[in-house]
Structure formats: C-alpha cells, structure tokens
Amino acid sequence: MPRQHPAQYHPYQRTSLRQSTTDANPAAVARNRPLTGADSTDPPRSVFAPSTSAFFRPDASTLPKRPTFANSIGPSDDIYGEFNHYMTRRELLRSAAGKDKHGQSTASSNELLKSTASSSTNASLDLYSDPELIRARKEIRELKSARRKLTDEKAAFERNIHDLEKSGHEKETKLQEAMLRVDQLEVDRQFLVDRNKDLTERLGDAEENMIDWKKDADMTQNILKRQIAELRDQLSLSKRDSDAQLRKAQLENDRVESVVHQMEQQVADLQNELTKQANYVKSGREQLSTAERQYREAEAKIRKLQANGSVTEEMVVLKRQLTEQTAHIRSLETKMQELAQQNRYLRNMQENTEKLKDEKEHLVQQLSRMSQIQNRADALVVEINALKAERQRWTEFLTEHDDIGADSPYALAKTLAQQRLELAILKEKYGQEEANRKGRAAHLERLERELEESQAKVSESEKQRQADLRTYKRLERSRQLAQKEVEFLREQLRSYDLEEEHNSVPGAYDTQKSERIRKLEEIVDEYRFHVKSLEDKVQQQERQLHQQQQPTSHLQPSTSSLSSLSSSSASSQQSSASSLPHATQALVTQLQSENTQLKKQLEQVEIEAHTLSRALGRGEHDPRTTRVLELVDNPERAELRIRQATLDALCEENRKLVEQCRTNNHNNNSSSNGSNVISSPLGSAAAVPVESLRSVQLECSQLKAQMEEKDKRAVRLKEAYQLKAQEYREAVFSLLGYNLEIEMDGRVRLTSTYASSSSSSSLSTSSTSPTSPTTHYSHSAHSTIPSFVFASGDADRGTVQLVGGGGGHAHDALAMRLENRVHQAMQYYLDERGSVPAFLAGVTLLLFEGAQPTEQQQQLQQQQQQGQLHVVHEMA
C-alpha cells in the first residue's frame, strides 16, 4: 500500500505544521528555501506559527524497531565535533601563519597590518579562553543532547507508527473478512431476489387470473342484475295481482261482516223484544193468577148464593166479570201462543246467526290460508325463476367462455379446487420464504451490529492513526529542519574556507567571524524557541486527545451505519490510498438500493399475504394440514346430491335443446336459401324435449313434496297448540275455577264452575274504565250458565260483562240479592281497588256460598210451575 509523503516544512517558512499548498508547487518551495553559500550570507529569520493539529505521545514500551534518525542522516552525525575540530585546526594554522608574517614584516607595514597581526596573535592565544567560544561550545553540546533526545523521540514515534500500521493491517484483515461476509450476504440476497422474482411472476399470473375472474364475475353480476330487475318486475306484477285478489277477499269479508253485524243487531233487537215479551208474559201470569183467584172467589160466592137460593144483581155482575176475565184469559193465551211462536222464530234466527258466525270464521281462515298459499306461490315462483336464471347462466357460461377449458360445472368446480390447492401451496411457500427472509434479516441485523462495532473500532483506530500521522509529520518536519540546519552549518563552514582562501584582507576575518557567531547564536535561539513552542503544542494536543477519548454517541440504524461505514472506508482510502474502500462503498450503495427494492417487494408480498388470509377466512383451507370431519349422510351431502341431480338434468336438457336448436337452424338455413323469412330457432314445429318435461316434473314433484312437508308441519303444530291450549284451559279451570275461552273478536269468556247451580238470572255489567263502571240488568230465558266476557280497549281501558242466567218469578228475590252483592263487589274491587282477579275471586265465593239455597229454590219453582199448569189445564 503506497504511503503519502510527509508535508515539507522549513524553519524559515511562514506556514503552520499542516500540509500547505506549496507542497503541490515545487517552485514555491524553492522560493521559500534559504539562500546559502554564494547566494546569500544573510538568511531570513524563521517565524513559527502555532499548530492547531492534535499531538499524540506514544508509550515507549510499544515502540517498534525502525531505522533511527541518526542512521538516516549518515556521515553528518558528528557534524558539531567536526566543526569544532575544524575551527581549532584553522585557528592554529592562522596563528602560525600570523607569526610567520609578523617575523617577516618590515617597518613599512601600516597600522592596519599591525593591528591585524596583533589581533591574530591574541586570537591564537585566547582560543580556549574566549568566553564566547566556550558559551558557543556549551550551547552546541546542549543542542547535541537535545538532538539526541529528539532522535530518541523520533525513533519512539516511528515504532508507534509501525505498531499503528500493524494494527491497520489487522483492521484491513477484519475488513476483508467483513467483505467476505458481505459477499456471502450478496449471494444470499441474489438467491432471495431470484426467489422473489419467481414468486412475483407467480403472483402476476395469479393476479391476471383474478382479473379475468373478476371480469367474468362482473359480467355475471350484470346479467344477474338484469335478471333481478326482471324478477322484480314480475314480483311487482304478482304483488298487484295478489293485492287485487286480497282486496276482493277483503270486500267480501267486509260484506259478510256487515251482514253478520246486521244479524247481530237483529238478534239484539229480538232479544230486547223477547225481554219485553217476557215481562208481558210475567205480568199476564200475574193477572191470570189474580183473575183465577177472583174466579175462585166468585165461584165460591156463586156456590154460596146457590146454596142460599138467592140470585141478586151481584150474580149478574160476577158473571159479567167472569166472562170478561175468561175472554181476557183467552186473549192472554193467544198472546202466549204468539209469543211462543216468536220465541221459536228468534231461536231459529239465533241458530242462523251462529251458523253465519261459523261461516265467517271459516271464510276468514280460508282467506288467511289463501294469503299464505299466495305468499308460498310467490316464493316458489321467485325460486323457480332463480333456478331458471341459474340454468341460463350455466348454459351461457359453458357455451360462451370456452377459453377456460371447462365444459361443465363439474369441470369448473374441479378447476376452482385446483386453483385453491395451488393457492394453498403458494401460501405455504410464501410462509417458508417469509421465515427464511426473517432469518436472513436477523442475520443481516447481526452482521450490521458487527459492522457497527468494527466501524467504531476502525473510527477509533483512524483517529489514533491520524494523531500518530500528525506527530510523524511534525517529527519529519523537525528532522528536515535539523538536516537543513546541518546543511546550513556545512555551507557556513565551506563559506569560511572559501572566504579564507579568497580573502585578501586578513584583518577582516575577525569581524566576519564575530558576525557569523552572532548569526549562529540567533539560529540557536530560534531553535530553542521552536523546541519550546513544540513542547507547548504537544502538551495542548495531549489535553485535547484526553478530552476526545470520552464515550461517543449511540450508533445509528443499519442504513446510517452502512453509510457511516462507507464514509469511514472513504476516509481510510484517502489515508491509505487503497482501492478496497471504493469497492466497499460501491457494494454498500448497491446493497442499499437492493434493500429498498426488497422492501417494496416485501410490501407487495404482505399485500398478497393479506389477500391469502382473506381467502382463508372465506373458508379455504389446506387439505394437507386440515381435515374436515362430517357425517356420511349429512344435509350438505343430501343437498349436494339434489343439486347434482338438478344440474345433471339441466345439463341434459341444455344439451338436447342445443342439439334441437342446431338441427332446426340447419333445417331453416337449408330450406330458406337466403330468404328474408325470420324463423324461430326451434323451428316451426318445435317440440319440447323430454328432458325439459322431466326437469319440470322433477321441479313440480319437489315443490309438492315441500308443500306436503310444510302442511304436515303446520298440522302438527296446530295439533300441538290445540293440545297445549286445552291443557292450559283445564289447568286454569281446575285451579282458578273458571273455564277460559278466547273468542275471534279478541274477547275472553270466563265461565265459573259454580255458575250452573247458582244463577237463575243474568247480570250484565259493563265498565268502560276501572274508575267509572256502569251496571245494567237483563233476564235471559235461554241460558242457565252465566259467564264473564272481558274485552280490552285503548289506554288500559276495558269492559267486563256478566251474561247468562234464566228462570221464573220465584227466583226474583235470589236474583236481586245476587245482583246487589255482585254490584257491591264490582264497586269495591273494580272501582275502588282496580283489581279484576280479586273481583273474580269474590264472585266465585258468592256462587259457592249460594249453591245449596239455589237448589231448594229451583225445587219450589218446579212445584209452582206444575201447579200453574194444572190450573191452566182445568180452565181450558
């Protein structure tokens, strides 16, 4: 791996320790170099700018063994010793030459030569006692010790750099291992991409099939919508017909109800007339009894008068009265016969009214059954139309869509089952791929964490390497400075020799020597200042490095870690000039793009998985993992057999119809020969196929079986309801003492178990509200069993009526007493308390208490009636 050249630095260059722009411009570097020898005798002063770069002081224990700075310099190691030896030898030579010249001088030598010779002699004598030279030698020795220290430090830094390079090689080895892992991941990713492409192609085929199926479903839906509209029109027509029939039935029912109402009014009027006639009969019986009594008294008087033998005018009056009474009695008997005839007529009318009520109930039941039959017929018509439409759709689908490869519903169902099986297999494969993908994703996450850790380590090593590199550059600049100083000193020595050889004025040597010594002192001062500034910078950089060794922030996600890895790889590429980070960065970019593509494909696969889960929710299952248990002869299989038989019949019928249509079309085409006559596709003498007739007969038989089954169910339910109602009435009758009967008009009739033996008259009570009852009395001769009739009204208002009874005048006192007690019970229980159950219980107690006296009164009444009949017979 090629290394970068350190930045060139010169002690007299006005730049910092960082690499300047003059590195790329050799001319500028040449301009900034010092002029030595013949070029210049006054080199520029060096100005040191403070460095802001970091400085790292390595541990001496980890320093590698590298060529030292002294070895790299070569023969210039002991340049200061050579310079001292050279100066001593030259001074000795000059002193000897001065002595020779002084012995040979004449008196004609000028004052300048004397002073020069004397100064030469003094210089030779004071060579080892001159304080300036001693100080210069001392400073030279200090510089040598400082140079040795710097050499040692430079060797330590070079060993540290060697260790850093070694650690860098280790990091490169780890990076190569990571690259191998990345290559393996790339192979896995390519495998996943291929599998995803395969799945995508399969999903695309499935989507195309779904689009085709959707188009077919839309077409079928449109056909169904048209058929539903036609069925709705037919249903509206059938509803209008049924409404018309229902209105006719309602009109007939209203007419019958009006007739029944008129008959009920007539019956009520006849009952009122019968009540009046009963009162008349009662009054006539009273008058008859009075007349009979008067008649017996008159006969007694007549017998008494006849016995006395005297006939007076009273006899004549009595006879006249007797005749009048007899005529009146005969007229009363005539009226009684007429009333008996009217009573028989009214009884016949009542029987007719009951018959009309029964006929009305029968008609209402027939009307309800007719409406049920009509609804059933409408439902059957709708079902028949739906079956016909379904048959037509199957026919059109199997004849028009031949490209699907299914010529029968069985083949279509088989294709659908195969598609479901393939869908289940694809779903299972998708699950496996999803599990593999998750495993690889976990593996990728683990590798990303490892890459992040290695990235952190690489970044720390990079920081350390940068610090070591800056230290190395600084030391390299110091080394170059020392080399330049040595070269400068050598040039100074050469200049001394050249000046000594070419100098024709020996007296000017001391001045030049002192000037150069002064310059050397300035150079030494500058060097000391430079060393001090370097020490300060090193301490400052050590403090900064200690601050930078604090814990770093948390790592970013996988994508940012990859980008940071690429950036760190790019920085390491700049530092090490290697081609591997370029490949890593390109690979990371490619992996990021492929990761984005895989995310998009994952979203598509998740959408497909959602579609598959919805298909699973519709009842689709994997037969390899799920087993459905069912009975051998379950309703579903029975229905399937029925549907299969129907479908087979429809297919056979369709086949026959298609054959007949083709035959008729062929016959028509052959007979017409291009004529414009439009003929039916079934021909002029088209006949219905036997299969169609069988299909219709099968439908009719199925409908009849369904109707019979429903009728049987209705009869059974009716019998069960009647049985339960009878049990309920018996339970109520045995526990509460009332026989419960619900009439057709919604009223409830309650007959007490003690009513037949305790009532001789009828008490009818009517209450329109619980707080305002009204009571009226009526006697009935045709009923001996009183009962309560309850009718409910609006807003919790109803009526209660006591009907029944019958008897003669012998029971007037008992009836009046019973009516008074019932009236008192009604006022107490209904008006004051508002409780119907309490009222019924009280009436039951009244009837139970009056059971025995009622039987005695009935016996007395029978005896009186027998006596009256005997008297009437005698009078007749």
PDB file of C-alpha atoms in Angstrom, residues 50-268:
ATOM      1  CA  PRO A  50       1.324  27.798  16.440  1.00  0.00           C
ATOM      2  CA  SER A  51      -0.104  24.490  15.308  1.00  0.00           C
ATOM      3  CA  THR A  52      -3.714  23.525  15.906  1.00  0.00           C
ATOM      4  CA  SER A  53      -3.286  19.874  15.000  1.00  0.00           C
ATOM      5  CA  ALA A  54      -3.534  17.126  17.602  1.00  0.00           C
ATOM      6  CA  PHE A  55      -0.410  15.611  19.123  1.00  0.00           C
ATOM      7  CA  PHE A  56      -0.130  12.044  20.438  1.00  0.00           C
ATOM      8  CA  ARG A  57       2.682  10.933  22.715  1.00  0.00           C
ATOM      9  CA  PRO A  58       3.042   7.160  22.346  1.00  0.00           C
ATOM     10  CA  ASP A  59       4.224   4.784  25.037  1.00  0.00           C
ATOM     11  CA  ALA A  60       7.921   3.904  24.748  1.00  0.00           C
ATOM     12  CA  SER A  61       7.185   0.257  25.560  1.00  0.00           C
ATOM     13  CA  THR A  62       5.282  -0.226  22.325  1.00  0.00           C
ATOM     14  CA  LEU A  63       7.808   1.473  20.027  1.00  0.00           C
ATOM     15  CA  PRO A  64       8.844  -0.648  17.015  1.00  0.00           C
ATOM     16  CA  LYS A  65      12.370  -1.125  15.852  1.00  0.00           C
ATOM     17  CA  ARG A  66      12.915   1.079  12.820  1.00  0.00           C
ATOM     18  CA  PRO A  67      15.939   2.817  11.294  1.00  0.00           C
ATOM     19  CA  THR A  68      16.818   5.745  13.527  1.00  0.00           C
ATOM     20  CA  PHE A  69      17.099   9.310  12.524  1.00  0.00           C
ATOM     21  CA  ALA A  70      20.863   9.243  13.058  1.00  0.00           C
ATOM     22  CA  ASN A  71      21.269   6.379  10.624  1.00  0.00           C
ATOM     23  CA  SER A  72      19.135   8.200   8.071  1.00  0.00           C
ATOM     24  CA  ILE A  73      21.393  11.263   8.284  1.00  0.00           C
ATOM     25  CA  GLY A  74      24.605   9.356   7.535  1.00  0.00           C
ATOM     26  CA  PRO A  75      28.023  10.997   7.961  1.00  0.00           C
ATOM     27  CA  SER A  76      26.550  14.179   9.440  1.00  0.00           C
ATOM     28  CA  ASP A  77      26.051  12.570  12.893  1.00  0.00           C
ATOM     29  CA  ASP A  78      29.139  14.277  14.431  1.00  0.00           C
ATOM     30  CA  ILE A  79      28.929  17.492  12.447  1.00  0.00           C
ATOM     31  CA  TYR A  80      29.354  19.659  15.542  1.00  0.00           C
ATOM     32  CA  GLY A  81      32.512  17.751  16.578  1.00  0.00           C
ATOM     33  CA  GLU A  82      33.905  18.087  13.079  1.00  0.00           C
ATOM     34  CA  PHE A  83      33.042  21.777  13.110  1.00  0.00           C
ATOM     35  CA  ASN A  84      34.902  22.238  16.441  1.00  0.00           C
ATOM     36  CA  HIS A  85      37.902  20.256  15.242  1.00  0.00           C
ATOM     37  CA  TYR A  86      37.944  22.196  12.005  1.00  0.00           C
ATOM     38  CA  MET A  87      37.761  25.550  13.771  1.00  0.00           C
ATOM     39  CA  THR A  88      40.559  24.580  16.156  1.00  0.00           C
ATOM     40  CA  ARG A  89      42.811  23.407  13.330  1.00  0.00           C
ATOM     41  CA  ARG A  90      42.083  26.544  11.313  1.00  0.00           C
ATOM     42  CA  GLU A  91      42.843  28.842  14.229  1.00  0.00           C
ATOM     43  CA  LEU A  92      46.130  27.074  14.825  1.00  0.00           C
ATOM     44  CA  LEU A  93      47.032  27.381  11.190  1.00  0.00           C
ATOM     45  CA  ARG A  94      46.097  31.031  11.201  1.00  0.00           C
ATOM     46  CA  SER A  95      48.101  31.701  14.333  1.00  0.00           C
ATOM     47  CA  ALA A  96      51.178  30.028  12.831  1.00  0.00           C
ATOM     48  CA  ALA A  97      50.740  31.970   9.623  1.00  0.00           C
ATOM     49  CA  GLY A  98      50.356  35.161  11.608  1.00  0.00           C
ATOM     50  CA  LYS A  99      53.600  34.511  13.471  1.00  0.00           C
ATOM     51  CA  ASP A 100      55.445  33.898  10.226  1.00  0.00           C
ATOM     52  CA  LYS A 101      54.034  37.026   8.703  1.00  0.00           C
ATOM     53  CA  HIS A 102      54.865  39.007  11.825  1.00  0.00           C
ATOM     54  CA  GLY A 103      58.547  37.877  11.732  1.00  0.00           C
ATOM     55  CA  GLN A 104      58.926  38.827   8.100  1.00  0.00           C
ATOM     56  CA  SER A 105      57.205  42.234   8.414  1.00  0.00           C
ATOM     57  CA  THR A 106      59.101  45.423   7.928  1.00  0.00           C
ATOM     58  CA  ALA A 107      58.796  48.795   9.379  1.00  0.00           C
ATOM     59  CA  SER A 108      56.932  49.833   6.348  1.00  0.00           C
ATOM     60  CA  SER A 109      53.859  47.808   7.387  1.00  0.00           C
ATOM     61  CA  ASN A 110      50.967  50.054   8.038  1.00  0.00           C
ATOM     62  CA  GLU A 111      48.959  50.360  11.212  1.00  0.00           C
ATOM     63  CA  LEU A 112      46.269  48.145   9.782  1.00  0.00           C
ATOM     64  CA  LEU A 113      48.629  45.174   9.348  1.00  0.00           C
ATOM     65  CA  LYS A 114      49.940  45.610  12.857  1.00  0.00           C
ATOM     66  CA  SER A 115      46.529  45.601  14.306  1.00  0.00           C
ATOM     67  CA  THR A 116      45.668  42.551  12.222  1.00  0.00           C
ATOM     68  CA  ALA A 117      48.774  40.682  13.303  1.00  0.00           C
ATOM     69  CA  SER A 118      48.223  41.621  16.918  1.00  0.00           C
ATOM     70  CA  SER A 119      44.598  40.515  16.771  1.00  0.00           C
ATOM     71  CA  SER A 120      45.689  37.248  15.157  1.00  0.00           C
ATOM     72  CA  THR A 121      48.168  36.652  17.888  1.00  0.00           C
ATOM     73  CA  ASN A 122      45.537  37.415  20.541  1.00  0.00           C
ATOM     74  CA  ALA A 123      43.040  35.140  18.864  1.00  0.00           C
ATOM     75  CA  SER A 124      45.501  32.285  18.833  1.00  0.00           C
ATOM     76  CA  LEU A 125      46.350  32.846  22.413  1.00  0.00           C
ATOM     77  CA  ASP A 126      42.705  33.258  23.561  1.00  0.00           C
ATOM     78  CA  LEU A 127      41.257  30.350  21.501  1.00  0.00           C
ATOM     79  CA  TYR A 128      40.492  28.193  24.542  1.00  0.00           C
ATOM     80  CA  SER A 129      39.880  31.066  26.920  1.00  0.00           C
ATOM     81  CA  ASP A 130      37.398  33.051  24.828  1.00  0.00           C
ATOM     82  CA  PRO A 131      34.058  33.085  26.742  1.00  0.00           C
ATOM     83  CA  GLU A 132      32.008  33.457  23.631  1.00  0.00           C
ATOM     84  CA  LEU A 133      33.538  30.336  22.115  1.00  0.00           C
ATOM     85  CA  ILE A 134      33.104  28.482  25.368  1.00  0.00           C
ATOM     86  CA  ARG A 135      29.453  29.535  25.506  1.00  0.00           C
ATOM     87  CA  ALA A 136      29.009  28.557  21.875  1.00  0.00           C
ATOM     88  CA  ARG A 137      30.579  25.152  22.525  1.00  0.00           C
ATOM     89  CA  LYS A 138      28.326  24.714  25.562  1.00  0.00           C
ATOM     90  CA  GLU A 139      25.287  25.598  23.513  1.00  0.00           C
ATOM     91  CA  ILE A 140      26.455  23.225  20.813  1.00  0.00           C
ATOM     92  CA  ARG A 141      26.684  20.433  23.384  1.00  0.00           C
ATOM     93  CA  GLU A 142      23.186  21.292  24.617  1.00  0.00           C
ATOM     94  CA  LEU A 143      21.982  21.221  21.067  1.00  0.00           C
ATOM     95  CA  LYS A 144      23.585  17.813  20.619  1.00  0.00           C
ATOM     96  CA  SER A 145      21.812  16.486  23.730  1.00  0.00           C
ATOM     97  CA  ALA A 146      18.526  17.988  22.552  1.00  0.00           C
ATOM     98  CA  ARG A 147      19.152  16.483  19.138  1.00  0.00           C
ATOM     99  CA  ARG A 148      19.768  13.061  20.710  1.00  0.00           C
ATOM    100  CA  LYS A 149      16.519  13.403  22.692  1.00  0.00           C
ATOM    101  CA  LEU A 150      14.632  14.364  19.579  1.00  0.00           C
ATOM    102  CA  THR A 151      16.217  11.417  17.786  1.00  0.00           C
ATOM    103  CA  ASP A 152      15.061   9.069  20.526  1.00  0.00           C
ATOM    104  CA  GLU A 153      11.571  10.547  20.472  1.00  0.00           C
ATOM    105  CA  LYS A 154      11.503  10.253  16.705  1.00  0.00           C
ATOM    106  CA  ALA A 155      12.528   6.585  16.965  1.00  0.00           C
ATOM    107  CA  ALA A 156       9.790   6.034  19.555  1.00  0.00           C
ATOM    108  CA  PHE A 157       7.264   7.720  17.281  1.00  0.00           C
ATOM    109  CA  GLU A 158       8.408   5.607  14.362  1.00  0.00           C
ATOM    110  CA  ARG A 159       7.963   2.448  16.440  1.00  0.00           C
ATOM    111  CA  ASN A 160       4.492   3.675  17.391  1.00  0.00           C
ATOM    112  CA  ILE A 161       3.736   4.307  13.720  1.00  0.00           C
ATOM    113  CA  HIS A 162       4.900   0.774  12.955  1.00  0.00           C
ATOM    114  CA  ASP A 163       2.518  -0.573  15.596  1.00  0.00           C
ATOM    115  CA  LEU A 164      -0.255   1.553  14.150  1.00  0.00           C
ATOM    116  CA  GLU A 165       0.480   0.210  10.696  1.00  0.00           C
ATOM    117  CA  LYS A 166       0.395  -3.295  12.123  1.00  0.00           C
ATOM    118  CA  SER A 167      -2.963  -2.625  13.775  1.00  0.00           C
ATOM    119  CA  GLY A 168      -4.100  -1.083  10.486  1.00  0.00           C
ATOM    120  CA  HIS A 169      -3.152  -4.319   8.707  1.00  0.00           C
ATOM    121  CA  GLU A 170      -5.166  -6.224  11.304  1.00  0.00           C
ATOM    122  CA  LYS A 171      -8.106  -3.910  10.727  1.00  0.00           C
ATOM    123  CA  GLU A 172      -7.735  -4.430   6.988  1.00  0.00           C
ATOM    124  CA  THR A 173      -7.804  -8.193   7.613  1.00  0.00           C
ATOM    125  CA  LYS A 174     -11.016  -7.810   9.618  1.00  0.00           C
ATOM    126  CA  LEU A 175     -12.390  -5.594   6.886  1.00  0.00           C
ATOM    127  CA  GLN A 176     -11.595  -8.270   4.323  1.00  0.00           C
ATOM    128  CA  GLU A 177     -13.420 -10.806   6.494  1.00  0.00           C
ATOM    129  CA  ALA A 178     -16.373  -8.415   6.660  1.00  0.00           C
ATOM    130  CA  MET A 179     -16.204  -8.085   2.894  1.00  0.00           C
ATOM    131  CA  LEU A 180     -16.301 -11.879   2.624  1.00  0.00           C
ATOM    132  CA  ARG A 181     -19.385 -11.860   4.810  1.00  0.00           C
ATOM    133  CA  VAL A 182     -20.854  -9.138   2.628  1.00  0.00           C
ATOM    134  CA  ASP A 183     -20.146 -11.288  -0.422  1.00  0.00           C
ATOM    135  CA  GLN A 184     -21.929 -14.205   1.235  1.00  0.00           C
ATOM    136  CA  LEU A 185     -24.829 -11.914   2.038  1.00  0.00           C
ATOM    137  CA  GLU A 186     -24.800 -10.768  -1.565  1.00  0.00           C
ATOM    138  CA  VAL A 187     -25.092 -14.403  -2.697  1.00  0.00           C
ATOM    139  CA  ASP A 188     -27.967 -14.935  -0.253  1.00  0.00           C
ATOM    140  CA  ARG A 189     -29.559 -11.707  -1.413  1.00  0.00           C
ATOM    141  CA  GLN A 190     -29.280 -12.788  -5.052  1.00  0.00           C
ATOM    142  CA  PHE A 191     -30.923 -16.085  -4.121  1.00  0.00           C
ATOM    143  CA  LEU A 192     -33.720 -14.219  -2.375  1.00  0.00           C
ATOM    144  CA  VAL A 193     -34.074 -11.877  -5.329  1.00  0.00           C
ATOM    145  CA  ASP A 194     -34.432 -14.855  -7.671  1.00  0.00           C
ATOM    146  CA  ARG A 195     -36.990 -16.461  -5.378  1.00  0.00           C
ATOM    147  CA  ASN A 196     -38.861 -13.164  -5.086  1.00  0.00           C
ATOM    148  CA  LYS A 197     -38.842 -12.806  -8.857  1.00  0.00           C
ATOM    149  CA  ASP A 198     -40.286 -16.297  -9.183  1.00  0.00           C
ATOM    150  CA  LEU A 199     -42.930 -15.519  -6.597  1.00  0.00           C
ATOM    151  CA  THR A 200     -43.629 -12.188  -8.279  1.00  0.00           C
ATOM    152  CA  GLU A 201     -44.156 -13.934 -11.623  1.00  0.00           C
ATOM    153  CA  ARG A 202     -46.487 -16.430  -9.984  1.00  0.00           C
ATOM    154  CA  LEU A 203     -48.328 -13.658  -8.216  1.00  0.00           C
ATOM    155  CA  GLY A 204     -48.587 -11.787 -11.509  1.00  0.00           C
ATOM    156  CA  ASP A 205     -50.116 -14.855 -13.145  1.00  0.00           C
ATOM    157  CA  ALA A 206     -52.478 -15.212 -10.214  1.00  0.00           C
ATOM    158  CA  GLU A 207     -53.406 -11.526 -10.474  1.00  0.00           C
ATOM    159  CA  GLU A 208     -54.091 -11.922 -14.189  1.00  0.00           C
ATOM    160  CA  ASN A 209     -56.275 -14.924 -13.441  1.00  0.00           C
ATOM    161  CA  MET A 210     -58.010 -12.933 -10.738  1.00  0.00           C
ATOM    162  CA  ILE A 211     -58.563 -10.060 -13.181  1.00  0.00           C
ATOM    163  CA  ASP A 212     -60.087 -12.474 -15.700  1.00  0.00           C
ATOM    164  CA  TRP A 213     -62.250 -13.996 -12.997  1.00  0.00           C
ATOM    165  CA  LYS A 214     -63.257 -10.529 -11.882  1.00  0.00           C
ATOM    166  CA  LYS A 215     -64.286  -9.635 -15.423  1.00  0.00           C
ATOM    167  CA  ASP A 216     -66.327 -12.823 -15.627  1.00  0.00           C
ATOM    168  CA  ALA A 217     -67.824 -12.081 -12.230  1.00  0.00           C
ATOM    169  CA  ASP A 218     -68.689  -8.523 -13.331  1.00  0.00           C
ATOM    170  CA  MET A 219     -70.327  -9.883 -16.463  1.00  0.00           C
ATOM    171  CA  THR A 220     -72.227 -12.446 -14.410  1.00  0.00           C
ATOM    172  CA  GLN A 221     -73.167  -9.725 -11.934  1.00  0.00           C
ATOM    173  CA  ASN A 222     -74.571  -7.559 -14.704  1.00  0.00           C
ATOM    174  CA  ILE A 223     -76.583 -10.499 -16.033  1.00  0.00           C
ATOM    175  CA  LEU A 224     -77.824 -11.195 -12.520  1.00  0.00           C
ATOM    176  CA  LYS A 225     -78.763  -7.546 -12.080  1.00  0.00           C
ATOM    177  CA  ARG A 226     -80.829  -7.627 -15.262  1.00  0.00           C
ATOM    178  CA  GLN A 227     -82.457 -10.854 -14.168  1.00  0.00           C
ATOM    179  CA  ILE A 228     -83.123  -9.407 -10.721  1.00  0.00           C
ATOM    180  CA  ALA A 229     -84.752  -6.377 -12.358  1.00  0.00           C
ATOM    181  CA  GLU A 230     -86.935  -8.696 -14.444  1.00  0.00           C
ATOM    182  CA  LEU A 231     -87.787 -10.729 -11.356  1.00  0.00           C
ATOM    183  CA  ARG A 232     -88.653  -7.540  -9.501  1.00  0.00           C
ATOM    184  CA  ASP A 233     -90.982  -6.541 -12.321  1.00  0.00           C
ATOM    185  CA  GLN A 234     -92.599  -9.956 -12.217  1.00  0.00           C
ATOM    186  CA  LEU A 235     -92.815  -9.764  -8.455  1.00  0.00           C
ATOM    187  CA  SER A 236     -94.461  -6.345  -8.655  1.00  0.00           C
ATOM    188  CA  LEU A 237     -96.972  -7.742 -11.158  1.00  0.00           C
ATOM    189  CA  SER A 238     -97.663 -10.746  -8.949  1.00  0.00           C
ATOM    190  CA  LYS A 239     -97.978  -8.420  -5.954  1.00  0.00           C
ATOM    191  CA  ARG A 240    -100.502  -6.290  -7.816  1.00  0.00           C
ATOM    192  CA  ASP A 241    -102.484  -9.403  -8.722  1.00  0.00           C
ATOM    193  CA  SER A 242    -102.335 -10.692  -5.165  1.00  0.00           C
ATOM    194  CA  ASP A 243    -103.286  -7.242  -3.835  1.00  0.00           C
ATOM    195  CA  ALA A 244    -106.264  -7.172  -6.182  1.00  0.00           C
ATOM    196  CA  GLN A 245    -107.333 -10.629  -5.030  1.00  0.00           C
ATOM    197  CA  LEU A 246    -106.746  -9.636  -1.429  1.00  0.00           C
ATOM    198  CA  ARG A 247    -108.858  -6.506  -1.888  1.00  0.00           C
ATOM    199  CA  LYS A 248    -111.624  -8.629  -3.380  1.00  0.00           C
ATOM    200  CA  ALA A 249    -111.416 -11.006  -0.450  1.00  0.00           C
ATOM    201  CA  GLN A 250    -111.432  -8.069   1.965  1.00  0.00           C
ATOM    202  CA  LEU A 251    -114.503  -6.604   0.246  1.00  0.00           C
ATOM    203  CA  GLU A 252    -116.221  -9.971   0.506  1.00  0.00           C
ATOM    204  CA  ASN A 253    -115.163 -10.195   4.117  1.00  0.00           C
ATOM    205  CA  ASP A 254    -116.488  -6.676   4.803  1.00  0.00           C
ATOM    206  CA  ARG A 255    -119.771  -7.588   3.154  1.00  0.00           C
ATOM    207  CA  VAL A 256    -120.049 -10.738   5.246  1.00  0.00           C
ATOM    208  CA  GLU A 257    -119.128  -8.771   8.357  1.00  0.00           C
ATOM    209  CA  SER A 258    -121.793  -6.173   7.569  1.00  0.00           C
ATOM    210  CA  VAL A 259    -124.358  -8.956   7.130  1.00  0.00           C
ATOM    211  CA  VAL A 260    -123.236 -10.526  10.379  1.00  0.00           C
ATOM    212  CA  HIS A 261    -123.403  -7.149  12.105  1.00  0.00           C
ATOM    213  CA  GLN A 262    -126.923  -6.609  10.821  1.00  0.00           C
ATOM    214  CA  MET A 263    -127.881 -10.071  12.003  1.00  0.00           C
ATOM    215  CA  GLU A 264    -126.335  -9.352  15.393  1.00  0.00           C
ATOM    216  CA  GLN A 265    -128.316  -6.121  15.600  1.00  0.00           C
ATOM    217  CA  GLN A 266    -131.462  -8.015  14.696  1.00  0.00           C
ATOM    218  CA  VAL A 267    -130.648 -10.632  17.316  1.00  0.00           C
ATOM    219  CA  ALA A 268    -130.085  -7.883  19.891  1.00  0.00           C
TER     220      ALA A 268
END
